[in-house]
């Protein structure tokens, strides 16, 4: 089966979060299952772009409203990722350093999708599945069916994976002329609340829709940033498939970013060596439990609760601990986290940064990872942490609920709480610091977590089953 993934991110070419990890791994595992999977994404100006060799796969042009664009599709030559990676280069529009957050993101991602369709339209054959990820590729299912110039693509089956339903790519109807001439009777398939909503459009038009965990799909039926009724209406084609881990990238036994490799057998020792390096670097005492947070400092991740929670926990809790935060996002949260440093020298540190290498070192060196998320479609941090023997301290939501069992329950290994609140976070930190004192229990939990198989193999097969359900 031939599958074309269309995405704004793909690790290691460009990553802002979990979307990149999934799109960088799933096609590789689909290849291993004997399918032909490839990825097309915008050509962001990243390190990976400059460090690798590319060849031109296609050149074309299109109009978007009154603008004319030439585009080039380049292909990575060395098969570095285990699948074919194609990037769309549109001079001045896509070739930028950041992936998102430009004023013209609507134009950028609409142009990206148009270029992808122009390219597929030239193929001599048809792929079996066009698999679009998130709203950045959300107009594709509609355009394949209802834009007259792409109607010969209408028979190709489409799948939408929602990695985050908070962001929907809203664009005003004044921009509808960006789409090539289409069947205007079908305007309702673009619209949600008087706005063009690419995510809603893909939910309506794709043959199948899935989220990255079953729990998150259930939650979207009740809370989906305005799309609840749509999810309920389309329930029949919706499902959840939990993400896996790419063990070629996330395995403490072979991870080249971490300073000392370790496995289940020498976990306590291996983690202690990695912890020492982290503690030396950030001025912590190795004897205290080290709690980390890695992620976007945004409301969804409940990052706004961190400063007060840490402050209160440092003040009130009987047992000492250290804490390291890596992330960037809302300026007020960044500032509050940095300010905390002055109050808790030797116990608390913040890195306002996006740093892949440090993140690996933190997963390896920490004792606990805190994820108080308000919304968590799957959450990869807890899966990586478990693989690295770091105990997840998570709010029961979305994929966190699906993947973490409290150590107080049978077969459990994590610390779970119900509310995204300062009280619950402080209480859970207290539980973590107490658990840390029971070395035997910690060893037992680490061993249990590290042996859980969260590999992509079974999830990749579930995607193939999903495709088969619409092909046959
Ligand atoms: P998101 O909602 O951000 O996609 P996920 O848990 O699905 O959350 O994926 C987060 C991914 O991004 C993980 O691979 C995590 O290690 C990585 N990550 C997030 N923030 C940072 C950061 N500041 N530095 C390095 N890696 C980060």
Short mmCIF file of C-alpha atoms and ligand atoms in Angstrom, two decimals:
data_model
loop_
_atom_site.label_atom_id
_atom_site.label_comp_id
_atom_site.label_asym_id
_atom_site.label_seq_id
_atom_site.Cartn_x
_atom_site.Cartn_y
_atom_site.Cartn_z
CA UNK A 1 0.00 0.00 0.00
CA UNK A 2 1.29 3.51 -0.76
CA UNK A 3 0.70 6.17 1.88
CA UNK A 4 1.50 9.85 1.61
CA UNK A 5 1.72 11.68 4.94
CA UNK A 6 1.22 15.44 4.77
CA UNK A 7 2.44 17.35 7.79
CA UNK A 8 3.91 20.66 8.95
CA UNK A 9 6.56 18.89 11.05
CA UNK A 10 8.68 15.77 10.86
CA UNK A 11 11.55 14.85 13.17
CA UNK A 12 14.49 15.39 12.65
CA UNK A 13 13.83 17.83 9.80
CA UNK A 14 11.68 20.18 11.90
CA UNK A 15 10.12 19.70 15.32
CA UNK A 16 7.97 21.82 17.59
CA UNK A 17 6.37 18.96 19.52
CA UNK A 18 4.86 15.50 19.38
CA UNK A 19 3.54 15.87 15.82
CA UNK A 20 7.12 15.78 14.54
CA UNK A 21 7.97 12.67 16.56
CA UNK A 22 4.94 10.82 15.19
CA UNK A 23 5.45 11.82 11.56
CA UNK A 24 9.18 11.02 11.87
CA UNK A 25 8.45 7.50 13.18
CA UNK A 26 5.12 6.17 11.91
CA UNK A 27 6.15 6.03 8.20
CA UNK A 28 9.35 4.20 9.13
CA UNK A 29 7.38 1.51 10.93
CA UNK A 30 4.86 1.35 8.09
CA UNK A 31 7.78 0.70 5.73
CA UNK A 32 8.93 -2.08 8.01
CA UNK A 33 5.48 -3.60 7.73
CA UNK A 34 6.04 -3.79 3.98
CA UNK A 35 4.24 -0.64 2.84
CA UNK A 36 5.51 2.35 0.93
CA UNK A 37 5.10 5.39 3.14
CA UNK A 38 6.46 8.84 2.44
CA UNK A 39 6.19 12.28 3.98
CA UNK A 40 5.75 15.69 2.41
CA UNK A 41 6.23 18.81 4.52
CA UNK A 42 7.15 22.48 4.09
CA UNK A 43 10.83 23.24 3.56
CA UNK A 44 11.67 25.02 6.79
CA UNK A 45 15.22 26.36 7.04
CA UNK A 46 16.56 23.98 9.67
CA UNK A 47 19.88 22.38 10.51
CA UNK A 48 18.75 19.09 8.94
CA UNK A 49 18.07 20.87 5.65
CA UNK A 50 21.60 22.19 5.43
CA UNK A 51 23.31 19.06 6.68
CA UNK A 52 21.78 16.71 4.12
CA UNK A 53 21.73 16.30 0.38
CA UNK A 54 18.60 16.91 -1.64
CA UNK A 55 17.47 16.40 -5.20
CA UNK A 56 14.71 18.11 -7.10
CA UNK A 57 11.66 15.86 -7.45
CA UNK A 58 9.24 18.29 -9.06
CA UNK A 59 8.81 21.90 -10.06
CA UNK A 60 5.49 23.60 -10.60
CA UNK A 61 3.40 26.68 -10.01
CA UNK A 62 -0.07 27.63 -8.86
CA UNK A 63 -2.19 30.64 -8.12
CA UNK A 64 -3.60 31.41 -4.71
CA UNK A 65 -6.14 34.22 -4.96
CA UNK A 66 -4.36 36.86 -7.01
CA UNK A 67 -0.86 35.60 -6.12
CA UNK A 68 1.25 33.38 -8.31
CA UNK A 69 3.76 30.99 -6.78
CA UNK A 70 6.51 28.82 -8.21
CA UNK A 71 7.37 25.86 -6.02
CA UNK A 72 9.94 23.11 -5.94
CA UNK A 73 9.61 19.73 -4.26
CA UNK A 74 12.93 18.43 -3.05
CA UNK A 75 13.69 14.93 -1.81
CA UNK A 76 16.26 13.90 0.76
CA UNK A 77 18.79 11.77 -1.11
CA UNK A 78 20.26 9.48 1.53
CA UNK A 79 17.11 7.81 2.93
CA UNK A 80 18.28 9.02 6.33
CA UNK A 81 14.88 8.55 7.95
CA UNK A 82 14.00 5.14 6.63
CA UNK A 83 11.37 6.59 4.29
CA UNK A 84 11.26 9.15 1.48
CA UNK A 85 11.08 12.69 2.80
CA UNK A 86 9.89 15.43 0.45
CA UNK A 87 9.86 19.15 1.23
CA UNK A 88 7.94 21.91 -0.50
CA UNK A 89 10.03 24.99 -1.13
CA UNK A 90 8.16 28.19 -1.88
CA UNK A 91 10.59 31.05 -2.00
CA UNK A 92 9.89 33.72 0.63
CA UNK A 93 6.89 31.85 2.07
CA UNK A 94 7.92 28.48 3.48
CA UNK A 95 11.70 28.75 3.62
CA UNK A 96 11.86 30.25 7.10
CA UNK A 97 13.51 29.25 10.35
CA UNK A 98 10.48 28.86 12.58
CA UNK A 99 7.73 26.37 11.78
CA UNK A 100 4.81 28.48 13.03
CA UNK A 101 3.80 31.83 14.49
CA UNK A 102 4.13 34.07 11.48
CA UNK A 103 1.39 36.59 10.64
CA UNK A 104 0.93 34.94 7.26
CA UNK A 105 0.62 31.34 8.51
CA UNK A 106 -2.76 31.06 6.76
CA UNK A 107 -1.16 31.90 3.43
CA UNK A 108 1.87 29.71 4.15
CA UNK A 109 -0.05 26.56 4.97
CA UNK A 110 -2.70 27.07 2.30
CA UNK A 111 0.06 27.47 -0.27
CA UNK A 112 1.79 24.37 1.10
CA UNK A 113 -1.37 22.32 0.62
CA UNK A 114 -1.92 23.68 -2.88
CA UNK A 115 1.64 22.77 -3.85
CA UNK A 116 1.16 19.24 -2.48
CA UNK A 117 -2.02 18.78 -4.53
CA UNK A 118 -0.41 20.21 -7.67
CA UNK A 119 2.38 17.71 -7.19
CA UNK A 120 0.15 14.67 -6.63
CA UNK A 121 -1.98 15.72 -9.58
CA UNK A 122 1.10 15.17 -11.81
CA UNK A 123 1.80 11.64 -10.60
CA UNK A 124 1.23 8.93 -13.14
CA UNK A 125 -0.26 6.72 -10.44
CA UNK A 126 -2.36 7.42 -7.35
CA UNK A 127 -1.34 6.75 -3.76
CA UNK A 128 -3.73 4.50 -1.84
CA UNK A 129 -3.98 6.84 1.12
CA UNK A 130 -3.37 10.54 1.68
CA UNK A 131 -2.89 10.87 5.43
CA UNK A 132 -3.17 14.47 6.63
CA UNK A 133 -1.98 15.58 10.05
CA UNK A 134 -3.63 18.43 11.97
CA UNK A 135 -5.15 21.58 10.51
CA UNK A 136 -2.08 22.57 8.49
CA UNK A 137 -3.07 19.89 5.99
CA UNK A 138 -6.79 20.01 6.79
CA UNK A 139 -8.06 21.57 3.56
CA UNK A 140 -6.66 18.74 1.46
CA UNK A 141 -9.57 16.25 1.83
CA UNK A 142 -12.04 18.98 0.82
CA UNK A 143 -9.94 20.22 -2.10
CA UNK A 144 -9.37 16.68 -3.41
CA UNK A 145 -13.09 16.19 -3.64
CA UNK A 146 -14.57 19.55 -4.47
CA UNK A 147 -11.99 21.71 -6.27
CA UNK A 148 -12.68 21.07 -9.93
CA UNK A 149 -9.04 20.94 -10.94
CA UNK A 150 -8.26 18.17 -8.45
CA UNK A 151 -11.35 16.07 -8.97
CA UNK A 152 -9.37 13.25 -10.53
CA UNK A 153 -7.90 12.81 -7.04
CA UNK A 154 -11.34 12.47 -5.47
CA UNK A 155 -11.22 8.68 -5.35
CA UNK A 156 -8.10 8.59 -3.17
CA UNK A 157 -8.94 7.71 0.43
CA UNK A 158 -8.02 10.25 3.08
CA UNK A 159 -7.29 9.94 6.79
CA UNK A 160 -6.99 12.80 9.28
CA UNK A 161 -4.96 12.38 12.45
CA UNK A 162 -5.62 15.02 15.08
CA UNK A 163 -2.58 15.62 17.26
CA UNK A 164 -4.14 18.67 18.86
CA UNK A 165 -7.70 19.90 18.37
CA UNK A 166 -7.11 23.19 20.17
CA UNK A 167 -5.59 24.68 17.03
CA UNK A 168 -7.91 24.62 14.05
CA UNK A 169 -6.35 26.98 11.48
CA UNK A 170 -9.37 29.33 11.34
CA UNK A 171 -9.42 31.67 8.34
CA UNK A 172 -11.95 34.30 7.32
CA UNK A 173 -14.30 33.72 4.40
CA UNK A 174 -12.60 36.71 2.75
CA UNK A 175 -9.75 34.30 2.00
CA UNK A 176 -11.87 31.70 0.28
CA UNK A 177 -10.48 32.80 -3.08
CA UNK A 178 -7.21 31.11 -2.06
CA UNK A 179 -8.88 27.83 -2.98
CA UNK A 180 -9.02 27.00 -6.68
CA UNK A 181 -12.54 27.10 -8.09
CA UNK A 182 -14.75 24.69 -6.13
CA UNK A 183 -18.29 23.43 -5.92
CA UNK A 184 -19.91 26.24 -3.93
CA UNK A 185 -22.87 24.06 -2.95
CA UNK A 186 -20.38 22.43 -0.63
CA UNK A 187 -19.51 25.57 1.33
CA UNK A 188 -20.83 23.96 4.51
CA UNK A 189 -17.97 21.48 4.41
CA UNK A 190 -15.51 24.33 4.88
CA UNK A 191 -17.49 26.29 7.42
CA UNK A 192 -17.74 26.19 11.18
CA UNK A 193 -19.33 29.15 12.98
CA UNK A 194 -19.08 31.44 9.95
CA UNK A 195 -15.38 30.87 9.55
CA UNK A 196 -13.40 28.57 7.30
CA UNK A 197 -12.15 25.97 9.73
CA UNK A 198 -9.56 23.61 8.15
CA UNK A 199 -9.65 21.15 11.04
CA UNK A 200 -13.46 20.96 11.01
CA UNK A 201 -13.40 20.64 7.23
CA UNK A 202 -11.03 17.67 7.44
CA UNK A 203 -13.19 16.03 10.11
CA UNK A 204 -16.15 16.35 7.76
CA UNK A 205 -14.40 15.33 4.54
CA UNK A 206 -11.78 12.71 5.49
CA UNK A 207 -12.80 9.06 5.23
CA UNK A 208 -11.47 8.33 8.71
CA UNK A 209 -10.47 10.54 11.62
CA UNK A 210 -8.37 9.54 14.56
CA UNK A 211 -6.75 11.15 17.56
CA UNK A 212 -3.50 10.02 19.13
CA UNK A 213 -5.15 8.26 22.07
CA UNK A 214 -8.59 6.73 22.67
CA UNK A 215 -9.02 8.79 25.85
CA UNK A 216 -8.54 12.07 24.02
CA UNK A 217 -11.13 11.12 21.40
CA UNK A 218 -13.66 10.54 24.17
CA UNK A 219 -12.84 13.88 25.74
CA UNK A 220 -13.30 15.70 22.42
CA UNK A 221 -16.94 14.63 22.44
CA UNK A 222 -17.37 16.95 25.46
CA UNK A 223 -14.62 19.52 25.06
CA UNK A 224 -13.11 20.29 21.68
CA UNK A 225 -12.65 24.04 21.49
CA UNK A 226 -16.04 24.48 19.83
CA UNK A 227 -16.12 21.29 17.74
CA UNK A 228 -17.87 19.02 20.28
CA UNK A 229 -21.08 18.65 18.29
CA UNK A 230 -19.11 17.89 15.14
CA UNK A 231 -17.21 15.08 16.87
CA UNK A 232 -20.47 13.68 18.15
CA UNK A 233 -22.03 13.84 14.69
CA UNK A 234 -19.00 12.21 13.01
CA UNK A 235 -18.44 9.70 15.83
CA UNK A 236 -18.90 6.76 13.44
CA UNK A 237 -15.65 7.43 11.60
CA UNK A 238 -13.64 8.55 14.63
CA UNK A 239 -11.26 6.45 16.72
CA UNK A 240 -8.13 6.74 18.87
CA UNK A 241 -4.74 5.14 18.23
CA UNK A 242 -2.10 5.64 20.87
CA UNK A 243 1.30 6.89 19.73
CA UNK A 244 4.35 4.70 20.03
CA UNK A 245 7.98 5.42 20.80
CA UNK A 246 10.67 5.32 18.16
CA UNK A 247 13.20 3.12 19.93
CA UNK A 248 15.88 4.07 17.41
CA UNK A 249 15.77 7.56 18.93
CA UNK A 250 14.48 6.96 22.45
CA UNK A 251 16.39 4.15 24.11
CA UNK A 252 18.75 4.76 27.06
CA UNK A 253 20.93 1.85 25.93
CA UNK A 254 21.92 3.51 22.66
CA UNK A 255 20.96 7.18 23.05
CA UNK A 256 23.96 9.21 21.86
CA UNK A 257 22.75 12.40 23.56
CA UNK A 258 23.08 11.02 27.06
CA UNK A 259 26.36 10.77 28.87
CA UNK A 260 26.10 7.24 30.23
CA UNK A 261 24.01 4.58 28.55
CA UNK A 262 22.08 2.10 30.67
CA UNK A 263 19.39 -0.54 30.49
CA UNK A 264 16.94 -2.20 32.85
CA UNK A 265 19.66 -4.22 34.58
CA UNK A 266 21.96 -1.32 35.50
CA UNK A 267 19.23 1.29 35.70
CA UNK A 268 19.88 2.55 39.22
CA UNK A 269 23.58 3.02 38.54
CA UNK A 270 23.11 4.40 35.02
CA UNK A 271 20.54 6.92 36.11
CA UNK A 272 22.72 8.02 39.01
CA UNK A 273 25.59 8.81 36.61
CA UNK A 274 23.31 10.84 34.37
CA UNK A 275 21.72 12.56 37.35
CA UNK A 276 25.13 13.56 38.67
CA UNK A 277 25.99 15.35 35.42
CA UNK A 278 22.67 17.20 35.46
CA UNK A 279 22.95 18.12 39.12
CA UNK A 280 26.53 19.38 38.68
CA UNK A 281 25.48 21.46 35.71
CA UNK A 282 22.45 23.03 37.38
CA UNK A 283 23.78 23.29 40.92
CA UNK A 284 21.62 20.64 42.61
CA UNK A 285 22.41 18.19 45.35
CA UNK A 286 22.25 14.67 43.90
CA UNK A 287 20.80 13.18 47.08
CA UNK A 288 17.44 14.89 46.65
CA UNK A 289 14.84 13.65 44.15
CA UNK A 290 15.04 15.52 40.86
CA UNK A 291 11.70 16.50 39.32
CA UNK A 292 11.63 17.85 35.76
CA UNK A 293 9.17 19.52 33.42
CA UNK A 294 9.79 19.55 29.65
CA UNK A 295 7.40 21.17 27.24
CA UNK A 296 5.68 24.15 25.82
CA UNK A 297 4.99 26.70 28.56
CA UNK A 298 1.34 27.14 27.64
CA UNK A 299 -2.09 26.93 29.26
CA UNK A 300 -2.78 23.45 27.80
CA UNK A 301 0.23 22.07 29.63
CA UNK A 302 -0.84 23.95 32.81
CA UNK A 303 2.59 25.59 32.82
CA UNK A 304 1.01 28.67 34.41
CA UNK A 305 0.51 26.62 37.59
CA UNK A 306 4.16 25.66 37.90
CA UNK A 307 5.65 28.77 39.57
CA UNK A 308 3.13 28.82 42.44
CA UNK A 309 3.17 25.02 42.80
CA UNK A 310 6.96 24.83 43.07
CA UNK A 311 7.10 27.81 45.39
CA UNK A 312 4.50 26.30 47.67
CA UNK A 313 6.05 22.83 47.53
CA UNK A 314 9.52 24.17 48.37
CA UNK A 315 8.02 26.14 51.27
CA UNK A 316 5.56 23.68 52.72
CA UNK A 317 6.72 20.15 52.06
CA UNK A 318 8.75 18.36 54.71
CA UNK A 319 11.13 16.66 52.26
CA UNK A 320 13.59 18.42 50.00
CA UNK A 321 13.70 18.04 46.22
CA UNK A 322 15.21 19.75 43.18
CA UNK A 323 13.44 20.87 40.11
CA UNK A 324 14.49 21.66 36.53
CA UNK A 325 12.23 23.14 33.86
CA UNK A 326 13.00 23.12 30.11
CA UNK A 327 10.63 24.91 27.80
CA UNK A 328 9.47 28.11 26.21
CA UNK A 329 6.13 29.69 25.52
CA UNK A 330 4.01 32.32 27.21
CA UNK A 331 6.20 35.22 28.28
CA UNK A 332 4.50 35.72 31.65
CA UNK A 333 5.09 32.06 32.55
CA UNK A 334 8.70 32.17 31.35
CA UNK A 335 9.28 35.24 33.52
CA UNK A 336 7.65 33.77 36.61
CA UNK A 337 9.69 30.58 36.27
CA UNK A 338 12.95 32.46 35.84
CA UNK A 339 12.13 34.68 38.84
CA UNK A 340 11.69 31.61 40.99
CA UNK A 341 15.35 30.80 40.53
CA UNK A 342 16.46 33.62 42.84
CA UNK A 343 14.33 32.27 45.70
CA UNK A 344 15.46 28.66 45.52
CA UNK A 345 19.11 28.67 44.53
CA UNK A 346 20.49 25.14 44.61
CA UNK A 347 17.03 23.61 44.30
CA UNK A 348 15.45 25.10 41.24
CA UNK A 349 16.59 26.00 37.72
CA UNK A 350 14.96 26.92 34.41
CA UNK A 351 16.14 26.70 30.82
CA UNK A 352 13.97 28.85 28.58
CA UNK A 353 14.91 27.05 25.42
CA UNK A 354 14.10 24.32 22.96
CA UNK A 355 16.95 21.85 23.37
CA UNK A 356 16.61 18.32 22.07
CA UNK A 357 19.89 17.10 23.57
CA UNK A 358 19.18 18.48 27.03
CA UNK A 359 15.72 16.94 26.93
CA UNK A 360 17.24 13.47 26.45
CA UNK A 361 19.70 14.11 29.29
CA UNK A 362 16.82 15.18 31.52
CA UNK A 363 14.73 12.09 30.77
CA UNK A 364 17.81 10.02 31.66
CA UNK A 365 18.95 11.91 34.75
CA UNK A 366 15.66 12.81 36.45
CA UNK A 367 13.75 10.80 39.04
CA UNK A 368 10.29 12.20 38.23
CA UNK A 369 8.67 14.12 35.38
CA UNK A 370 5.71 16.37 36.10
CA UNK A 371 2.87 16.69 33.54
CA UNK A 372 -0.10 18.54 35.03
CA UNK A 373 -1.63 19.11 31.54
CA UNK A 374 -5.13 20.48 31.15
CA UNK A 375 -5.22 18.88 27.69
CA UNK A 376 -2.95 16.05 26.53
CA UNK A 377 -3.89 14.36 23.25
CA UNK A 378 -1.35 11.57 23.80
CA UNK A 379 1.71 12.95 25.52
CA UNK A 380 5.04 11.52 24.55
CA UNK A 381 7.07 12.83 27.48
CA UNK A 382 5.59 10.28 29.86
CA UNK A 383 6.29 7.44 27.40
CA UNK A 384 9.91 8.54 26.95
CA UNK A 385 10.29 8.97 30.72
CA UNK A 386 9.02 5.48 31.39
CA UNK A 387 11.52 4.08 28.93
CA UNK A 388 14.28 5.99 30.75
CA UNK A 389 13.12 4.86 34.20
CA UNK A 390 11.78 8.27 35.21
CA UNK A 391 8.50 8.14 37.12
CA UNK A 392 5.68 10.13 35.45
CA UNK A 393 3.63 12.39 37.73
CA UNK A 394 0.59 13.14 35.60
CA UNK A 395 -2.89 14.56 35.61
CA UNK A 396 -5.47 12.01 34.54
CA UNK A 397 -6.38 13.37 31.13
CA UNK A 398 -6.30 12.21 27.48
CA UNK A 399 -3.34 10.00 26.66
CA UNK A 400 -1.89 10.40 30.15
CA UNK A 401 -4.91 8.61 31.54
CA UNK A 402 -4.50 5.88 28.93
CA UNK A 403 -0.81 5.24 29.57
CA UNK A 404 -0.01 5.83 33.25
CA UNK A 405 -1.21 3.72 36.19
CA UNK A 406 -0.77 5.06 39.71
CA UNK A 407 1.78 3.09 41.74
CA UNK A 408 -0.89 2.65 44.42
CA UNK A 409 -2.93 0.53 41.98
CA UNK A 410 -2.14 -2.99 40.88
CA UNK A 411 0.74 -3.10 38.40
CA UNK A 412 1.15 0.68 38.69
CA UNK A 413 4.28 2.75 38.24
CA UNK A 414 3.30 6.45 38.11
CA UNK A 415 1.75 9.12 40.27
CA UNK A 416 -1.66 10.29 39.06
CA UNK A 417 -3.88 13.17 40.14
CA UNK A 418 -7.24 14.49 39.00
CA UNK A 419 -7.15 18.25 38.85
CA UNK A 420 -4.92 20.75 37.12
CA UNK A 421 -4.55 22.71 40.35
CA UNK A 422 -1.74 23.90 42.60
CA UNK A 423 -3.10 21.75 45.45
CA UNK A 424 -3.02 18.55 43.40
CA UNK A 425 0.46 19.30 42.06
CA UNK A 426 1.89 20.01 45.51
CA UNK A 427 0.23 16.90 46.91
CA UNK A 428 1.71 14.80 44.10
CA UNK A 429 5.19 16.24 44.60
CA UNK A 430 4.84 15.28 48.25
CA UNK A 431 3.96 11.72 47.19
CA UNK A 432 6.95 11.68 44.84
CA UNK A 433 9.41 12.79 47.52
CA UNK A 434 8.09 10.10 49.88
CA UNK A 435 8.22 7.41 47.23
CA UNK A 436 11.81 8.40 46.47
CA UNK A 437 12.87 7.41 49.97
CA UNK A 438 11.77 3.83 49.39
CA UNK A 439 14.71 2.74 47.23
CA UNK A 440 13.43 -0.78 46.76
CA UNK A 441 10.06 0.43 45.56
CA UNK A 442 11.73 2.91 43.23
CA UNK A 443 13.84 0.13 41.70
CA UNK A 444 10.80 -2.06 41.30
CA UNK A 445 8.82 0.71 39.60
CA UNK A 446 11.67 1.65 37.30
CA UNK A 447 12.15 -1.91 36.22
CA UNK A 448 8.44 -2.29 35.55
CA UNK A 449 8.19 0.91 33.52
CA UNK A 450 11.28 0.30 31.44
CA UNK A 451 9.96 -3.05 30.31
CA UNK A 452 6.62 -1.77 29.07
CA UNK A 453 6.46 -2.14 25.33
CA UNK A 454 5.27 1.15 23.86
CA UNK A 455 6.91 0.58 20.50
CA UNK A 456 5.39 1.79 17.26
CA UNK A 457 4.95 -1.68 15.85
CA UNK A 458 1.44 -2.34 17.13
CA UNK A 459 0.23 1.25 16.56
CA UNK A 460 1.65 1.28 13.03
CA UNK A 461 -0.34 -1.88 12.32
CA UNK A 462 -3.49 -0.21 13.72
CA UNK A 463 -3.07 2.57 11.16
CA UNK A 464 -2.73 -0.02 8.40
CA UNK A 465 -5.93 -1.67 9.65
CA UNK A 466 -7.63 1.72 9.60
CA UNK A 467 -6.56 2.28 5.98
CA UNK A 468 -7.71 -1.20 5.03
CA UNK A 469 -11.12 -0.51 6.52
CA UNK A 470 -11.67 2.22 3.91
CA UNK A 471 -9.88 0.58 1.02
CA UNK A 472 -11.76 -2.67 1.03
P1 LIG B 1 3.09 18.53 22.39
O1 LIG B 1 1.70 18.86 22.80
O2 LIG B 1 4.01 19.68 22.65
O3 LIG B 1 3.22 18.00 21.01
P2 LIG B 1 3.99 15.89 23.25
O4 LIG B 1 4.15 15.32 24.61
O5 LIG B 1 3.12 15.16 22.30
O6 LIG B 1 3.53 17.40 23.42
O7 LIG B 1 5.43 15.99 22.57
C1 LIG B 1 6.40 16.80 23.08
C2 LIG B 1 7.71 16.49 22.36
O8 LIG B 1 8.46 17.70 22.26
C3 LIG B 1 8.59 15.53 23.15
O9 LIG B 1 9.46 14.87 22.23
C4 LIG B 1 9.40 16.49 24.05
O10 LIG B 1 10.60 15.91 24.48
C5 LIG B 1 9.63 17.61 23.08
N1 LIG B 1 9.85 18.92 23.69
C6 LIG B 1 8.90 19.78 24.15
N2 LIG B 1 9.47 20.91 24.60
C7 LIG B 1 10.80 20.77 24.44
C8 LIG B 1 11.92 21.61 24.71
N3 LIG B 1 11.78 22.81 25.25
N4 LIG B 1 13.15 21.15 24.39
C9 LIG B 1 13.30 19.92 23.82
N5 LIG B 1 12.28 19.09 23.54
C10 LIG B 1 11.05 19.51 23.83
#
